[in-house]
Coordinates of C-alpha atoms in Angstrom, one line a residue:
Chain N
X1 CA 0.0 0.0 0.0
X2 CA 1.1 3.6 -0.4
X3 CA 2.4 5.0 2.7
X4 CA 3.8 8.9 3.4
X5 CA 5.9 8.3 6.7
X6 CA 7.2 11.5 8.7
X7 CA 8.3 10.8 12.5
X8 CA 5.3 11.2 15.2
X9 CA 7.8 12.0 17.6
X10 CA 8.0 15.8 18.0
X11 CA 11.6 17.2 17.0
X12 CA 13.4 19.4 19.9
X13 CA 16.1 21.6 18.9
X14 CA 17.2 24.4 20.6
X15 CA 17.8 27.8 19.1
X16 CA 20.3 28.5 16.3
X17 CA 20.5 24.6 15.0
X18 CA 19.3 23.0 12.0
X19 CA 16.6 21.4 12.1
X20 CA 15.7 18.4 9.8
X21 CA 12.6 16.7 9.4
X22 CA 12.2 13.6 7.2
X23 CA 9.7 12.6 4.8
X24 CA 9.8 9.1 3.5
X25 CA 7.1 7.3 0.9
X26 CA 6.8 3.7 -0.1
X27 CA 4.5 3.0 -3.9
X28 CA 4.1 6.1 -4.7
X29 CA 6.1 8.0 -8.1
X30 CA 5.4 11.2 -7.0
X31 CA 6.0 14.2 -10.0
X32 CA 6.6 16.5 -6.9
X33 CA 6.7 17.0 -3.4
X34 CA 5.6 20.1 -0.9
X35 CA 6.7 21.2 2.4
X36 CA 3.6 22.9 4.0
X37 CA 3.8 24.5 7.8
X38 CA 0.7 23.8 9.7
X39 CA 0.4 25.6 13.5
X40 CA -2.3 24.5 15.6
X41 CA -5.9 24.8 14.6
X42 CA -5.0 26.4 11.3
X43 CA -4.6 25.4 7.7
X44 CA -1.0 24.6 6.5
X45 CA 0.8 27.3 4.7
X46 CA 3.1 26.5 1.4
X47 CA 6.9 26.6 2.0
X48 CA 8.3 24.8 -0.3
X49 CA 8.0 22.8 -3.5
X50 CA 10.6 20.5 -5.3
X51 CA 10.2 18.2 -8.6
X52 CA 11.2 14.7 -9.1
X53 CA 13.9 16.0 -11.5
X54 CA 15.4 18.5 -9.0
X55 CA 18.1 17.5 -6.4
X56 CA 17.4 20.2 -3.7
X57 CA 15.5 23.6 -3.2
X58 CA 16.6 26.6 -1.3
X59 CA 14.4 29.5 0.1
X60 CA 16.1 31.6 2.5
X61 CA 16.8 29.5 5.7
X62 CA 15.1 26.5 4.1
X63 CA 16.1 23.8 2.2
X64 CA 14.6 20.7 0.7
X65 CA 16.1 17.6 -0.7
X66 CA 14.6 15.0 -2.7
X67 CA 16.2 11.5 -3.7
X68 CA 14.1 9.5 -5.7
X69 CA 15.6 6.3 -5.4
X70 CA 16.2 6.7 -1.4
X71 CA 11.9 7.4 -1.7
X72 CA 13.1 10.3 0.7
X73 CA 12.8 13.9 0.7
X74 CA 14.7 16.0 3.8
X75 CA 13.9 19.7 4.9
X76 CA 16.1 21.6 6.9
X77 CA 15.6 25.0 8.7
X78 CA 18.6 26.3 9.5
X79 CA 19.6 28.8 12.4
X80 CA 15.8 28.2 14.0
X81 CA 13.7 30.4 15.9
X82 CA 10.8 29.3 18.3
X83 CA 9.3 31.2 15.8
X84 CA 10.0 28.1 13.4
X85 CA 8.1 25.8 16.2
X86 CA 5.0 24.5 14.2
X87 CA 3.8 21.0 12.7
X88 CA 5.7 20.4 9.2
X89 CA 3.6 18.4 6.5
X90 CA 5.2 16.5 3.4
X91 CA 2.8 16.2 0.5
X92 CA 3.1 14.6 -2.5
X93 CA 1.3 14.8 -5.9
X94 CA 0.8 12.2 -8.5
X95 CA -0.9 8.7 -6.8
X96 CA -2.9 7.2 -9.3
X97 CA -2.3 9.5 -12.2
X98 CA -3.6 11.9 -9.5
X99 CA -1.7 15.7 -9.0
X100 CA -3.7 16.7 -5.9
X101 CA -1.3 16.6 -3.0
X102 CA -1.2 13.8 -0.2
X103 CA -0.5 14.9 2.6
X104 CA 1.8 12.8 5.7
X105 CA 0.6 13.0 9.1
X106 CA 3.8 15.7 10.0
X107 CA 6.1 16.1 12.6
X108 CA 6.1 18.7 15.1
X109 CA 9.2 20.8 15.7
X110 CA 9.9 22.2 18.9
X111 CA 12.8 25.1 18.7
X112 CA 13.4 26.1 22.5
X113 CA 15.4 29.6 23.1
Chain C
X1 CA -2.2 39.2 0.4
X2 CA -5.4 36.9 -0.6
X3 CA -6.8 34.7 1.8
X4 CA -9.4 32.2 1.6
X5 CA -12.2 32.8 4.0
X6 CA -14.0 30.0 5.5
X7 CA -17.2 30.1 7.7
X8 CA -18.2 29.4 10.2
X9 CA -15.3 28.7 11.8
X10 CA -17.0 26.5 14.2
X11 CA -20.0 24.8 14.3
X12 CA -21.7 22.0 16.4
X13 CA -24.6 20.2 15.0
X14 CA -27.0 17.3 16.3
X15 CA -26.0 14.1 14.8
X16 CA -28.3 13.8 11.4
X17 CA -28.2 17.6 10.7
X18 CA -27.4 18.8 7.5
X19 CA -24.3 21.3 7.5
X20 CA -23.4 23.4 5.4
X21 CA -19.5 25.0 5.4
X22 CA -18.6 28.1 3.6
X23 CA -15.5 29.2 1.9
X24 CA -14.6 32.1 -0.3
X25 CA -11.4 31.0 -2.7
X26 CA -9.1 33.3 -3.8
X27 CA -10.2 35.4 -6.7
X28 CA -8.2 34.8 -9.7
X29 CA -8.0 31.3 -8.8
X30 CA -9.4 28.5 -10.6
X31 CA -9.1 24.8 -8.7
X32 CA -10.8 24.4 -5.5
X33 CA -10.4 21.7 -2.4
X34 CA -11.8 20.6 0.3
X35 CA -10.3 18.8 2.6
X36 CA -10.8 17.5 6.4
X37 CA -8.1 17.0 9.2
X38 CA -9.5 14.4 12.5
X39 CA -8.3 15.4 15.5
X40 CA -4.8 14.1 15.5
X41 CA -4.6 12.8 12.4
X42 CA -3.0 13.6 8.9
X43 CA -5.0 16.3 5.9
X44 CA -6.8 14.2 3.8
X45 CA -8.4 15.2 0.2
X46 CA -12.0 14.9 0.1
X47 CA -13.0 16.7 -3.4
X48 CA -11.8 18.8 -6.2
X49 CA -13.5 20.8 -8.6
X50 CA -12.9 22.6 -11.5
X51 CA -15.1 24.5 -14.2
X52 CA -18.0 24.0 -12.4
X53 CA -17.8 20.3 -11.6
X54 CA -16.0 18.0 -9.7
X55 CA -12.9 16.4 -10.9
X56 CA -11.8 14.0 -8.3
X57 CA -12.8 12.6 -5.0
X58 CA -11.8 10.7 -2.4
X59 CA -13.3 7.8 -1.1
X60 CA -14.7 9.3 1.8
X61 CA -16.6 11.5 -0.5
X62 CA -19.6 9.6 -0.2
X63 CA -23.2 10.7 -1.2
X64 CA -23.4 12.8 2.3
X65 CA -21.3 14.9 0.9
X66 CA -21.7 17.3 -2.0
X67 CA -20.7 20.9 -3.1
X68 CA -21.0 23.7 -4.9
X69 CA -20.0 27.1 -6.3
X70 CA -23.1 28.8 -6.3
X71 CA -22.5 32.2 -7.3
X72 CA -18.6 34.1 -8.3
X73 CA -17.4 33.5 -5.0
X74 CA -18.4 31.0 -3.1
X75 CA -17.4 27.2 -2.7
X76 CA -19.4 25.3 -0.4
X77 CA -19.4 21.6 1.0
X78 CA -22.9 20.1 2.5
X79 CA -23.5 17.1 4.5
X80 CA -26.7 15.8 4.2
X81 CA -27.0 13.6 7.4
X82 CA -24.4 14.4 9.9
X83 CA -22.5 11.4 12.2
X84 CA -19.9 11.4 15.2
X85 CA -17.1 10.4 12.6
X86 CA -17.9 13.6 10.3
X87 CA -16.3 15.6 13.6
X88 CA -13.1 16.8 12.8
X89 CA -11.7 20.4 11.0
X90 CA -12.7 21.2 7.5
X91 CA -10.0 23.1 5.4
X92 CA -11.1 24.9 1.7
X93 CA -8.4 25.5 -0.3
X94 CA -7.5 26.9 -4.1
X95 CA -4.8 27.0 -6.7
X96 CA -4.1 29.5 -9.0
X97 CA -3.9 27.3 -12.2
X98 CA -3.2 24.0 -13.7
X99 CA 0.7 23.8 -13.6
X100 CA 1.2 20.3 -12.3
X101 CA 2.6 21.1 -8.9
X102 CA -0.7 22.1 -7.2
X103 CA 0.5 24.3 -5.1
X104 CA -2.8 25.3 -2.4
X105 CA -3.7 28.3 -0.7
X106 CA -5.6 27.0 2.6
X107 CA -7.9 28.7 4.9
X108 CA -8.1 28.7 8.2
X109 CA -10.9 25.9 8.4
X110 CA -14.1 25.1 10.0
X111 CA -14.1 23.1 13.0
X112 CA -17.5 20.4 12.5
X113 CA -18.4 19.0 16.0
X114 CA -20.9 16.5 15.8
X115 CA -22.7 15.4 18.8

C-alpha cells in the first residue's frame, strides 16, 4: 500500500541549530513534493515545492532535498527560531495518475530559546 | 495578500443535521479543495473541482457529501446527514492554475463537532 511516513515523535532543537525533518514514501512516483507548515488549529501554509527531477531547493533559511531512489525527501531550517516551532507536513502529488497533493501525518518541531 | 475565508469557523450540530460550510477561494483562482483534518490525524483530500464540476474525489466523499459554487465567490461543502465520525476540521483550499505542482492556498478551516 502507499504509505507517506514522517516521525510522530515531536523534534526538539534548541535555538540557532538546524533542524531536519524527514519525509519518506513507499509505492508512490510522485512528480513533486511540498513542504507545508501547519500551527495549531489552522490550515497549512506552502513553504516549499521540489520536482522529481530537481536535487534540492533553497528559500532563504530553508532547504529541501529530494532523492528519488532513497523514496526520501529532507527539509532543513537552518539557524531556527521558536518562531519556526509548528507541525511540518510532506505532500506529495501524482498517486494514481492523481496531482492533488497527499498529505503525511507531520512532525512537530519544537525550537526552544 | 489573498486569503481564503471560510465560515463558520466553528460549528456544532446534532447528529443527522445537515451542514453546510462556507468558503470564499481566492479570486483569480481556478481549482478548488476541500479537505478535512481528524483530531490528530493527517489532511486528507476529500474533493476537487474545477469548471463548475467536480474532478476528483476521495473515497470518503460519499453521497453525504456534495458541493457547490453557487455564485462568483463562493465554494461550499454540505453534508446531508451528519454522524460522530464527520467531527473533525474542515479546510477549503485553491490554486491559481493547472501547472502540475498544485500548489494550495488553505484557509483557516471550520471546525464540524458533531454530537
Amino acid at each position: 500500500s502507499q504509505k507517506i511516513e514522517q516521525n510522530s515523535e515531536a523534534l526538539n532543537i534548541q535555538e540557532g541549530k538546524t533542524a531536519t525533518l524527514t519525509c519518506n514514501y513507499t509505492n508512490y512516483s510522485p512528480a513533486y513534493l511540498q513542504w507545508y507548515r501547519q500551527d495549531p488549529g489552522r490550515g497549512p501554509v506552502f513553504l516549499l515545492l521540489i520536482r522529481e527531477n530537481e536535487k534540492e531547493k533553497r528559500k532563504e533559511r530553508l532547504k529541501v532535498t529530494f532523492d528519488t531512489t532513497l523514496k526520501q525527501s529532507l527539509f532543513h531550517i537552518t539557524a531556527s527560531q521558536p518562531a519556526d516551532s509548528a507541525t511540518y507536513l510532506c505532500a506529495l502529488g501524482r498517486t494514481g495518475g492523481s496531482y492533488i497533493p497527499t498529505f503525511g501525518r507531520g512532525t512537530s518541531l519544537i525550537v526552544h530559546p | 495578500e489573498p486569503e481564503v475565508t471560510q465560515t463558520p469557523s466553528h460549528q456544532v450540530t446534532q447528529m443527522g443535521q445537515e451542514v453546510i460550510l462556507r468558503c470564499v477561494p481566492i479570486s483569480n483562482h481556478l481549482y478548488f479543495y476541500w479537505y478535512r483534518q481528524i483530531l490528530g490525524q493527517k489532511v486528507e483530500f476529500l474533493v476537487s473541482f474545477y469548471n463548475n464540476e467536480i474532478s476528483e474525489k476521495s473515497e470518503i466523499f460519499d453521497d453525504q457529501f456534495s458541493v457547490e459554487r453557487p455564485d462568483g465567490s463562493n465554494f461550499t461543502l454540505k453534508i446531508r446527514s451528519t454522524k460522530l465520525e464527520d467531527s473533525a476540521m474542515y479546510f477549503c483550499a485553491s490554486q491559481l492554475g493547472g501547472s502540475g505542482a498544485n500548489v494550495l492556498t488553505f484557509g483557516a478551516g471550520s471546525r464540524l463537532t458533531v454530537l
